[in-house]
Short mmCIF file of C-alpha atoms in Angstrom, two decimals:
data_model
loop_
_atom_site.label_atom_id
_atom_site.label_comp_id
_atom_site.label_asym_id
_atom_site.label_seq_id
_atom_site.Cartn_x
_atom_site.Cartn_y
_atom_site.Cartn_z
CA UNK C 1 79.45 -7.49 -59.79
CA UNK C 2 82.80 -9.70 -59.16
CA UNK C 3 84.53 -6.29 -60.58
CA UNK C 4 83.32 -4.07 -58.13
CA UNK C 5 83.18 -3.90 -53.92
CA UNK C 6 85.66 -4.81 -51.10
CA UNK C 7 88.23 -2.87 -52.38
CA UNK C 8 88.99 -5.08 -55.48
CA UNK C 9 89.89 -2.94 -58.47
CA UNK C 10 90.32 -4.33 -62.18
CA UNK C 11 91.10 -2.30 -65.16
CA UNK C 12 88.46 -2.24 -66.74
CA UNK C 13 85.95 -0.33 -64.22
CA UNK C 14 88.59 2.06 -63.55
CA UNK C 15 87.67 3.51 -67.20
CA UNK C 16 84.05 5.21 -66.35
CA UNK C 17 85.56 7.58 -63.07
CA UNK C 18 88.25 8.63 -65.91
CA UNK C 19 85.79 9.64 -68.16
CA UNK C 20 83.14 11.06 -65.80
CA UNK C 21 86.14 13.26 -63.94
CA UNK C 22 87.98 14.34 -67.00
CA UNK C 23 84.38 15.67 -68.40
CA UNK C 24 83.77 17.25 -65.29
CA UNK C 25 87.03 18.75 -64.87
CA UNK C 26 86.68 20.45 -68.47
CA UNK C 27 83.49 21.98 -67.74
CA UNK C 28 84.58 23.38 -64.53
CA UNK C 29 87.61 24.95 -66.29
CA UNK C 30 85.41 26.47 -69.02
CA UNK C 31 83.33 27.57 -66.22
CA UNK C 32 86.21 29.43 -64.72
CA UNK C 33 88.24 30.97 -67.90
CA UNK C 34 84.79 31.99 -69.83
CA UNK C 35 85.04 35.27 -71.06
CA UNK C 36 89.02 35.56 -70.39
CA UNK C 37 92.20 35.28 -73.11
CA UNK C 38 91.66 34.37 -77.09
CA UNK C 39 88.40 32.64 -76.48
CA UNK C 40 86.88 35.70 -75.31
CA UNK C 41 83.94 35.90 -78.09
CA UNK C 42 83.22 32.14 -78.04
CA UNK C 43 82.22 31.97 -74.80
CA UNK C 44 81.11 35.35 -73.89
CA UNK C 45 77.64 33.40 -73.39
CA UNK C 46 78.96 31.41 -70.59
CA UNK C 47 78.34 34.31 -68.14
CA UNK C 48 76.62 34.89 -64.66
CA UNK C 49 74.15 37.93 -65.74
CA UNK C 50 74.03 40.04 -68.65
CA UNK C 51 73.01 43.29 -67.87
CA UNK C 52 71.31 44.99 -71.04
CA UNK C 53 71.98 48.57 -71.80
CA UNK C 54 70.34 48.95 -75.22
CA UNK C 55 67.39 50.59 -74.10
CA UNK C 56 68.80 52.91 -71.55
CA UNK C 57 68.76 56.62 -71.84
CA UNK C 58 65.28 56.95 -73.51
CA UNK C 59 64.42 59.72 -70.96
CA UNK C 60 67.69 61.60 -71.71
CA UNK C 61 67.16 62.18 -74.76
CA UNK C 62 65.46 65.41 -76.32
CA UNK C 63 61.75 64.32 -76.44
CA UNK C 64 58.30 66.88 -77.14
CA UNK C 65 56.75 68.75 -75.03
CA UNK C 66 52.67 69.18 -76.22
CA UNK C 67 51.12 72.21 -74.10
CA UNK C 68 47.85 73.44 -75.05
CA UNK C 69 48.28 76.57 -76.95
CA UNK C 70 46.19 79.44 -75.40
CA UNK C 71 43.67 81.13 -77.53
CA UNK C 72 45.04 83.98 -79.25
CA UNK C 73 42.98 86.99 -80.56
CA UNK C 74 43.18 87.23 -84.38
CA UNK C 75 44.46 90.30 -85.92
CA UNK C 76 43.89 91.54 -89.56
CA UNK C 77 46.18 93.04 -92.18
CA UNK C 78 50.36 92.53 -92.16
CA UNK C 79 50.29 92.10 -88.19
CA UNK C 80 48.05 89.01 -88.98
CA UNK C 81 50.16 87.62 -91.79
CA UNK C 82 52.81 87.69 -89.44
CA UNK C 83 51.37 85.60 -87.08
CA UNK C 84 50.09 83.02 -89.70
CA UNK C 85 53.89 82.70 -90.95
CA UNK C 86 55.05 82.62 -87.26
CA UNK C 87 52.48 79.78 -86.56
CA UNK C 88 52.94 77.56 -89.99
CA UNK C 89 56.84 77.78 -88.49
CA UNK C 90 56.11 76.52 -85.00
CA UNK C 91 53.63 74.08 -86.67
CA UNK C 92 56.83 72.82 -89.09
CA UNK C 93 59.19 72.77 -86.01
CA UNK C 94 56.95 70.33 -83.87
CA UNK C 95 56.08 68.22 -87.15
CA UNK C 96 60.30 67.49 -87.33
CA UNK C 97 60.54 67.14 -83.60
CA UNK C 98 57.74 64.05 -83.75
CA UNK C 99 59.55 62.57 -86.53
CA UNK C 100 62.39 62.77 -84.85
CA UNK C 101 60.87 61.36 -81.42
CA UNK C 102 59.52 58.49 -83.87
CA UNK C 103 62.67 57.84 -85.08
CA UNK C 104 64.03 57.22 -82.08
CA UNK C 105 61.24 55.07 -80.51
CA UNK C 106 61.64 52.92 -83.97
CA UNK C 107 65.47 52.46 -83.10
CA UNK C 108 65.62 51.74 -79.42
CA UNK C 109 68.79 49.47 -80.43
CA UNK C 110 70.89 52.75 -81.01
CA UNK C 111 70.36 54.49 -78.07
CA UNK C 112 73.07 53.45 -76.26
CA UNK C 113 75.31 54.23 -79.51
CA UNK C 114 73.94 57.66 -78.82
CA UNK C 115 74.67 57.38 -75.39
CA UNK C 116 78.68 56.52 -76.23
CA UNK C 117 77.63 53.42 -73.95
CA UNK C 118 77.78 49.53 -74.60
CA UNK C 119 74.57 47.74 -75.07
CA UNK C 120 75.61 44.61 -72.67
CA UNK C 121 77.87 44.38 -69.78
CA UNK C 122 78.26 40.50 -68.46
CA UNK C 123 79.65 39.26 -65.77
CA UNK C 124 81.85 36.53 -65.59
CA UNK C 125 83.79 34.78 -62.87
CA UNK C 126 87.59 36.31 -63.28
CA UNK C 127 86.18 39.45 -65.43
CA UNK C 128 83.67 41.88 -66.74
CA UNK C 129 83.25 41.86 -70.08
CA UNK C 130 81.27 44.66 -72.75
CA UNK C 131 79.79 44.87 -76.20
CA UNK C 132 76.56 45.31 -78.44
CA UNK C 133 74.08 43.14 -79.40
CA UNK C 134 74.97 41.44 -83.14
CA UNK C 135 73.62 42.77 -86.10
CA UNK C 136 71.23 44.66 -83.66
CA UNK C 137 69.69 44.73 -80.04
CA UNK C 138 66.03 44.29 -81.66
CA UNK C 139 66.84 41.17 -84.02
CA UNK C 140 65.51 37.94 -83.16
CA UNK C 141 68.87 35.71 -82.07
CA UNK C 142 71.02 38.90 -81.37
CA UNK C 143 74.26 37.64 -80.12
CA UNK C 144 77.19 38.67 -78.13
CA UNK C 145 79.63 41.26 -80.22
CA UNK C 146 82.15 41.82 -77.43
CA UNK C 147 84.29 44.77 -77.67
CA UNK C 148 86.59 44.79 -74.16
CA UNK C 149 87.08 43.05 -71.40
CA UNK C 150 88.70 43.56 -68.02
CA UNK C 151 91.47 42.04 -66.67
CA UNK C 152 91.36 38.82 -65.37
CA UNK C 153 91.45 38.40 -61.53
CA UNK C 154 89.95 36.89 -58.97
CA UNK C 155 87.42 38.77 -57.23
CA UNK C 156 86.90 41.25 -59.67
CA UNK C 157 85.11 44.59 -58.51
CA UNK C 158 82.91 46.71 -61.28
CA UNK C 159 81.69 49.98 -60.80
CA UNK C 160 79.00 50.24 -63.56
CA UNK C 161 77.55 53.26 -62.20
CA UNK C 162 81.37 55.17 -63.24
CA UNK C 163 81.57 53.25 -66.20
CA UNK C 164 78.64 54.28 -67.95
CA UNK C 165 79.56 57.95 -66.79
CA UNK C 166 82.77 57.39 -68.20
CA UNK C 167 81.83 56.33 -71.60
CA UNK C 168 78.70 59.12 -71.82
CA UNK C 169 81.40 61.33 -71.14
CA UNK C 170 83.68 60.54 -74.06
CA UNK C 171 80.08 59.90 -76.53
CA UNK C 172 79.05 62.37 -79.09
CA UNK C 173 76.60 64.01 -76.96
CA UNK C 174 77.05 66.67 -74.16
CA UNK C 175 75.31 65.40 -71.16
CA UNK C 176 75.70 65.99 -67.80
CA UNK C 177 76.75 62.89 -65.78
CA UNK C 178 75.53 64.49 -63.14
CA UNK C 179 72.00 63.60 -64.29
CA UNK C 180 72.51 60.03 -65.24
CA UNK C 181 71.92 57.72 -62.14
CA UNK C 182 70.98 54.07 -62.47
CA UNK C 183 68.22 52.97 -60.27
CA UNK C 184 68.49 51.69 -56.92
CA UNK C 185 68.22 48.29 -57.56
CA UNK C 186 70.35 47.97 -60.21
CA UNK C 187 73.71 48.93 -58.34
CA UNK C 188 72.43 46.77 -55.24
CA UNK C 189 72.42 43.56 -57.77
CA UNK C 190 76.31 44.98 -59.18
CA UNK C 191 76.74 45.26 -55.39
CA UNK C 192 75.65 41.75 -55.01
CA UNK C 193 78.02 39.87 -58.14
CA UNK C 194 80.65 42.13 -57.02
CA UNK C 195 80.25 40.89 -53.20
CA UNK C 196 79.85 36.74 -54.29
CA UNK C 197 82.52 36.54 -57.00
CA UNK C 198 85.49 35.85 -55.25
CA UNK C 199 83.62 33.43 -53.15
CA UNK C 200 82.38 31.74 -56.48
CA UNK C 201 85.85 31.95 -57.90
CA UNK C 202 87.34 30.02 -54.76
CA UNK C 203 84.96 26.98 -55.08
CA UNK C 204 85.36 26.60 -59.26
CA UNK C 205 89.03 26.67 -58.46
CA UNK C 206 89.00 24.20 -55.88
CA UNK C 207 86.20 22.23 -57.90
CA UNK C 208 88.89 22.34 -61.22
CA UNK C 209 91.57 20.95 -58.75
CA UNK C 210 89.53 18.21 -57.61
CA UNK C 211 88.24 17.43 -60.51
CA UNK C 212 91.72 17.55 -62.24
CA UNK C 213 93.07 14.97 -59.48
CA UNK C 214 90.36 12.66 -59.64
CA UNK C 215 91.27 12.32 -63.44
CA UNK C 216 95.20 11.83 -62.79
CA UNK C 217 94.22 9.47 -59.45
CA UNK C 218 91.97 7.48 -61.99
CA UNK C 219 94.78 6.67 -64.40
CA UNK C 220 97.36 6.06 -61.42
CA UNK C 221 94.25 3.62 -60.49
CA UNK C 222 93.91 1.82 -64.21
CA UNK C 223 97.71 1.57 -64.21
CA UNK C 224 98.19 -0.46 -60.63
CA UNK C 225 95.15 -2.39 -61.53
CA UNK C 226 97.09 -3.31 -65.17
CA UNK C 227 100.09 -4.17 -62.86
CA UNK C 228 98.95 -5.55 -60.10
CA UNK C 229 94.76 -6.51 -59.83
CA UNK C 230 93.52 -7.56 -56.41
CA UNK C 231 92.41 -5.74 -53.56
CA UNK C 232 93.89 -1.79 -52.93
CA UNK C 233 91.32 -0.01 -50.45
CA UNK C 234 93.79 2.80 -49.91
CA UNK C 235 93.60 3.62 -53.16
CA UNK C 236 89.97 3.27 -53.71
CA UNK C 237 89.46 5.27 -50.48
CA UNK C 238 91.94 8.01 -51.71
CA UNK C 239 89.97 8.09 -54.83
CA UNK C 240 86.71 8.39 -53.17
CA UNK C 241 87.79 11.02 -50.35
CA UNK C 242 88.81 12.94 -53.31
CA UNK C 243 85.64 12.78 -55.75
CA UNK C 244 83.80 13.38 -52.65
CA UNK C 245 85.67 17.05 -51.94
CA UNK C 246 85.05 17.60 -56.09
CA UNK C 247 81.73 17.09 -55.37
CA UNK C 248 81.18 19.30 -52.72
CA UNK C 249 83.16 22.16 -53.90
CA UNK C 250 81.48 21.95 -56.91
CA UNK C 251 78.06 21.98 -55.35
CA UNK C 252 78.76 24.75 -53.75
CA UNK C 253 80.17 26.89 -56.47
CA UNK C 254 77.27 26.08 -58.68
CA UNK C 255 74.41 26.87 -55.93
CA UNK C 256 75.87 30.23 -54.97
CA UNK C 257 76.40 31.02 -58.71
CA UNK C 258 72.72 29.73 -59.60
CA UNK C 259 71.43 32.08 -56.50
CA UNK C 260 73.22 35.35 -57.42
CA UNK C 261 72.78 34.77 -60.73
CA UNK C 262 68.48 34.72 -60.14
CA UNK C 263 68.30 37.30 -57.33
CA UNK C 264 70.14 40.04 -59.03
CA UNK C 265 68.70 39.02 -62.46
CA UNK C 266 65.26 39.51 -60.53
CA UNK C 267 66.03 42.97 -58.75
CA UNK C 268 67.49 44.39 -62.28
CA UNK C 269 64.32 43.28 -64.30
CA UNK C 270 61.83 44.68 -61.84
CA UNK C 271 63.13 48.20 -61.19
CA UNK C 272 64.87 48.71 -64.64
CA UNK C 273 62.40 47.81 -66.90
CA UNK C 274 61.31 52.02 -66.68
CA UNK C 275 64.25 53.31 -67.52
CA UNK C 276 65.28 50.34 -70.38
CA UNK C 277 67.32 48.03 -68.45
CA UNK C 278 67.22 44.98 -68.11
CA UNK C 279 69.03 41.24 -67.22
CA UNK C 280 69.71 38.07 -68.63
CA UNK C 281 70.69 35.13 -66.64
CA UNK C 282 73.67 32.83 -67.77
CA UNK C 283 71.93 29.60 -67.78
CA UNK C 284 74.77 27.98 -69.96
CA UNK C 285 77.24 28.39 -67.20
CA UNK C 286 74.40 27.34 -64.47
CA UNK C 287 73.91 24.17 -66.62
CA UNK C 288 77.63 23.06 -66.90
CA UNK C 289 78.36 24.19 -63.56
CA UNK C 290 75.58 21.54 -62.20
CA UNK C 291 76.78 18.73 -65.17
CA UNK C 292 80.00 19.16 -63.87
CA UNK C 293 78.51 18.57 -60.30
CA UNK C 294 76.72 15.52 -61.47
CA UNK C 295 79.76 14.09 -63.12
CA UNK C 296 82.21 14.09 -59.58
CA UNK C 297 79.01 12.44 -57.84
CA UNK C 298 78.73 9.68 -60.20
CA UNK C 299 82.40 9.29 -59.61
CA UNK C 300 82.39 9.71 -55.98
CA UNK C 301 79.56 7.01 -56.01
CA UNK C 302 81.77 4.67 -57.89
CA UNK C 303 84.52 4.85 -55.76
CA UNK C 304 82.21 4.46 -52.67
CA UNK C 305 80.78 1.12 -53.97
CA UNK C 306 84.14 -0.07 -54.67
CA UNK C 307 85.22 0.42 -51.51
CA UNK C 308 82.55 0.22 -49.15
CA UNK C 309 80.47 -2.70 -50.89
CA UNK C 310 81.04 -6.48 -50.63
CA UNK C 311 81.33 -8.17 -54.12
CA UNK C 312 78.37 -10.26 -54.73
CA UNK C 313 80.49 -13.73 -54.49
CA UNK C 314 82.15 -12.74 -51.73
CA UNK C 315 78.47 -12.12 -49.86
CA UNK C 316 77.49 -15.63 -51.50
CA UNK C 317 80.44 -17.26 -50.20
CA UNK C 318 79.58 -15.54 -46.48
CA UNK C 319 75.77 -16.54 -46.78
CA UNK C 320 76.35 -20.43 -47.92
CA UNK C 321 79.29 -20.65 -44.94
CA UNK C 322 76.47 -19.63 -42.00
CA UNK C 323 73.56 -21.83 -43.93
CA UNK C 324 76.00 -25.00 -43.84
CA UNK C 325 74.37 -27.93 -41.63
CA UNK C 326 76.27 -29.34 -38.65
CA UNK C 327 77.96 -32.12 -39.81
CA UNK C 328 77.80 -35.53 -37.29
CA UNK C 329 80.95 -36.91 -35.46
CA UNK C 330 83.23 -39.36 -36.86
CA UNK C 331 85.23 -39.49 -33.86
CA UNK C 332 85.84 -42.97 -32.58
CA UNK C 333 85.98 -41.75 -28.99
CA UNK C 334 82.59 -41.36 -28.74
CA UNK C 335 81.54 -44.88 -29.24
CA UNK C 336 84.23 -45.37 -26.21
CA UNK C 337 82.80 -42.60 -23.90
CA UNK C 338 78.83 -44.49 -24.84
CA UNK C 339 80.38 -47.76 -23.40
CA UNK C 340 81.74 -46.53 -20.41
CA UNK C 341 78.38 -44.83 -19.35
CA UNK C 342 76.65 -47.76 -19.74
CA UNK C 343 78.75 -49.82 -17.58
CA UNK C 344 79.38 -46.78 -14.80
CA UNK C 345 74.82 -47.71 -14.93
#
C-alpha cells in the first residue's frame, strides 16, 4: 500500500492503467471499424443485428393451388377417351408442380438466390454490410460470406425496403416490386438502427479517444515516475478525470448499442417469422463494447485511489501522532512559580 494513495506515484503501479487502457482502447476501435476496409470478412460478426433474408419470399413464389374437382358426368366412346387423356395430363401437371413445391420447401436456403437477394444484411456502426450464409443458410455453424459493403460514414442511413427491390429487380425472375413489401415491423426496427447509429458512432469515437489518451497519459505517467518518484496529484488527477470521461462515454455507447440491438432484434423476430425473416443480435460487439467499459473503470478506479486515498503509513503515522501521551514538564520555572505560591500563603 506505500505505492499507492496521496498522490504518490512509482513506476511500477503505473504498469496495470497501461495495460487495462491500451486493451480497452483496442476493443473500442474494433468496435468502431468492424465490418469496414480489408478486414471486412473477419469481423463481419462484430455487428449490431443481422437481419436474415434466407427464408424470405416463400409466398412469392409459384406454389399449388388444390380445389376440389367437381363431379363430372362420364361419357363413353372417343369423347370419353378424350377426357381420360385430358385428366391423366392434369393429373401429371399437378404431380410436377408438388415436386416442385417440395423442392423448394427442402431448399429454403436458396430462396433468396431465387429472389436475386442477399441472405444477410448486418449492421454495423460506420456501414451496412451484405452476403449469404457459408456453405449454406440451413448448415449447422453457417457463417458470414460477405459480398459488399457500404461506404463507411458516420451515421449511415439504409433503406432495406429499396434495396431488396433493387436487387429482385436485377434477379432472374420477373416479379413485380410492387408486390414485395416487408412487414411493418421490420422497417420500424431499420428505422430504429438507422435513427441510433450516429448517436452510437459519437460515443465509440469519443470512448476510442479516451481510451487512446489514457494509454499515452499512462506512459507520460511511468516516465515522470522513472524520472522523478514522489508525489504528482496533477497528474494523477489528470489521469483520473480522463479514465473517468472513457468510462462514461463508453458506458454509454455500449448501453444504447445493447438496447437497439435487443428491441429491434425483438420487433424483427416477432412479425417476420411469417414471411421468413428473421434477426440475430451481435452479442460479440455487445460483449467487447462492455469489456472495454470494464477496462476504463478499473483504470479510472486506480487513478482515484491514487489520488484520493491516504497511503497506509502515512494514516499510521497520523493515527500514532493523535494517540501520543502528554508528556510532563521539564521546565525549571515551574518549581519557581510552586515556591512563590507557597510563600504568597
Amino acid at each position: 500500500m506505500k505505492m499507492l494513495g496521496a498522490g504518490r506515484v512509482t513506476p511500477l503501479p503505473v504498469v496495470f492503467p497501461l495495460l487495462l487502457s491500451l486493451a480497452a482502447f483496442v476493443l473500442a476501435m474494433i468496435a468502431l471499424f468492424a465490418g469496414t476496409g480489408s478486414r471486412q470478412q473477419e469481423l463481419e460478426e462484430y455487428h449490431i443485428v443481422a437481419i436474415n433474408m434466407s427464408g424470405f419470399g416463400k409466398d412469392l413464389l409459384p406454389t399449388e393451388t388444390s380445389e376440389e374437382a367437381a363431379p363430372e358426368p362420364t361419357r363413353d366412346g372417343f369423347l370419353g377417351f378424350i377426357d381420360d387423356v385430358g385428366d391423366k395430363a392434369d393429373d401429371l401437371k399437378d404431380e410436377i408442380t408438388d415436386k416442385v413445391g417440395d423442392a423448394l420447401d427442402n431448399a429454403a436456403d436458396k430462396l433468396a438466390d431465387a429472389l436475386g437477394i442477399s441472405q444477410w444484411y448486418s449492421f454495423h456502426i460506420m456501414n451496412v454490410c451484405e452476403g449469404d450464409f457459408a456453405p449454406n443458410a440451413t448448415e449447422v455453424g453457417a457463417w458470414y460470406n460477405t459480398t459488399n459493403c457500404t461506404a463507411r460514414e458516420p451515421g449511415v442511413k439504409f433503406n432495406l425496403t429499396e434495396v431488396i427491390n433493387h436487387e429482385i429487380d436485377m434477379g432472374p425472375l420477373n416479379f413485380n416490386t410492387a408486390n414485395v413489401e416487408l412487414p411493418d415491423a421490420v422497417r420500424q426496427a431499420v428505422d430504429l438502427l438507422n435513427s441510433a447509429l450516429f448517436a452510437i458512432f459519437i460515443f465509440y469515437v469519443l470512448g476510442s479517444a479516451f481510451s487512446g489518451l489514457a494509454f499515452l497519459l499512462s506512459i507520460a505517467t511511468l516516465a515522470l515516475a522513472y524520472r522523478q518518484p514522489g508525489n504528482h496529484r496533477t497528474t494523477v488527477l489528470l489521469n483520473a478525470l480522463n479514465a473517468f470521461l472513457g468510462t462514461l462515454t463508453l458506458m454509454i455507447g455500449s448501453a444504447i448499442t445493447t438496447a437497439v440491438a435487443r428491441k429491434g432484434a425483438a420487433k424483427i423476430n416477432d412479425m417476420g417469422d411469417g414471411v421468413g425473416i428473421s434477426a440475430i443480435v451481435g452479442r460479440k460487439l455487445i460483449t467487447i463494447s462492455w469489456v472495454a467499459f470494464g477496462l476504463m473503470c478499473a483504470t479510472f478506479l486506480f487513478w482515484t485511489l491514487t489520488c484520493c486515498f491516504p497511503r497506509r503509513d502515512q494514516w499510521d503515522q497520523g493515527r500514532a501522532y493523535a494517540e501520543k501521551p502528554a508528556r510532563p514538564s521539564t521546565s525549571s520555572d515551574r518549581g519557581l512559580l510552586r515556591d512563590l505560591f507557597a510563600r504568597n500563603r
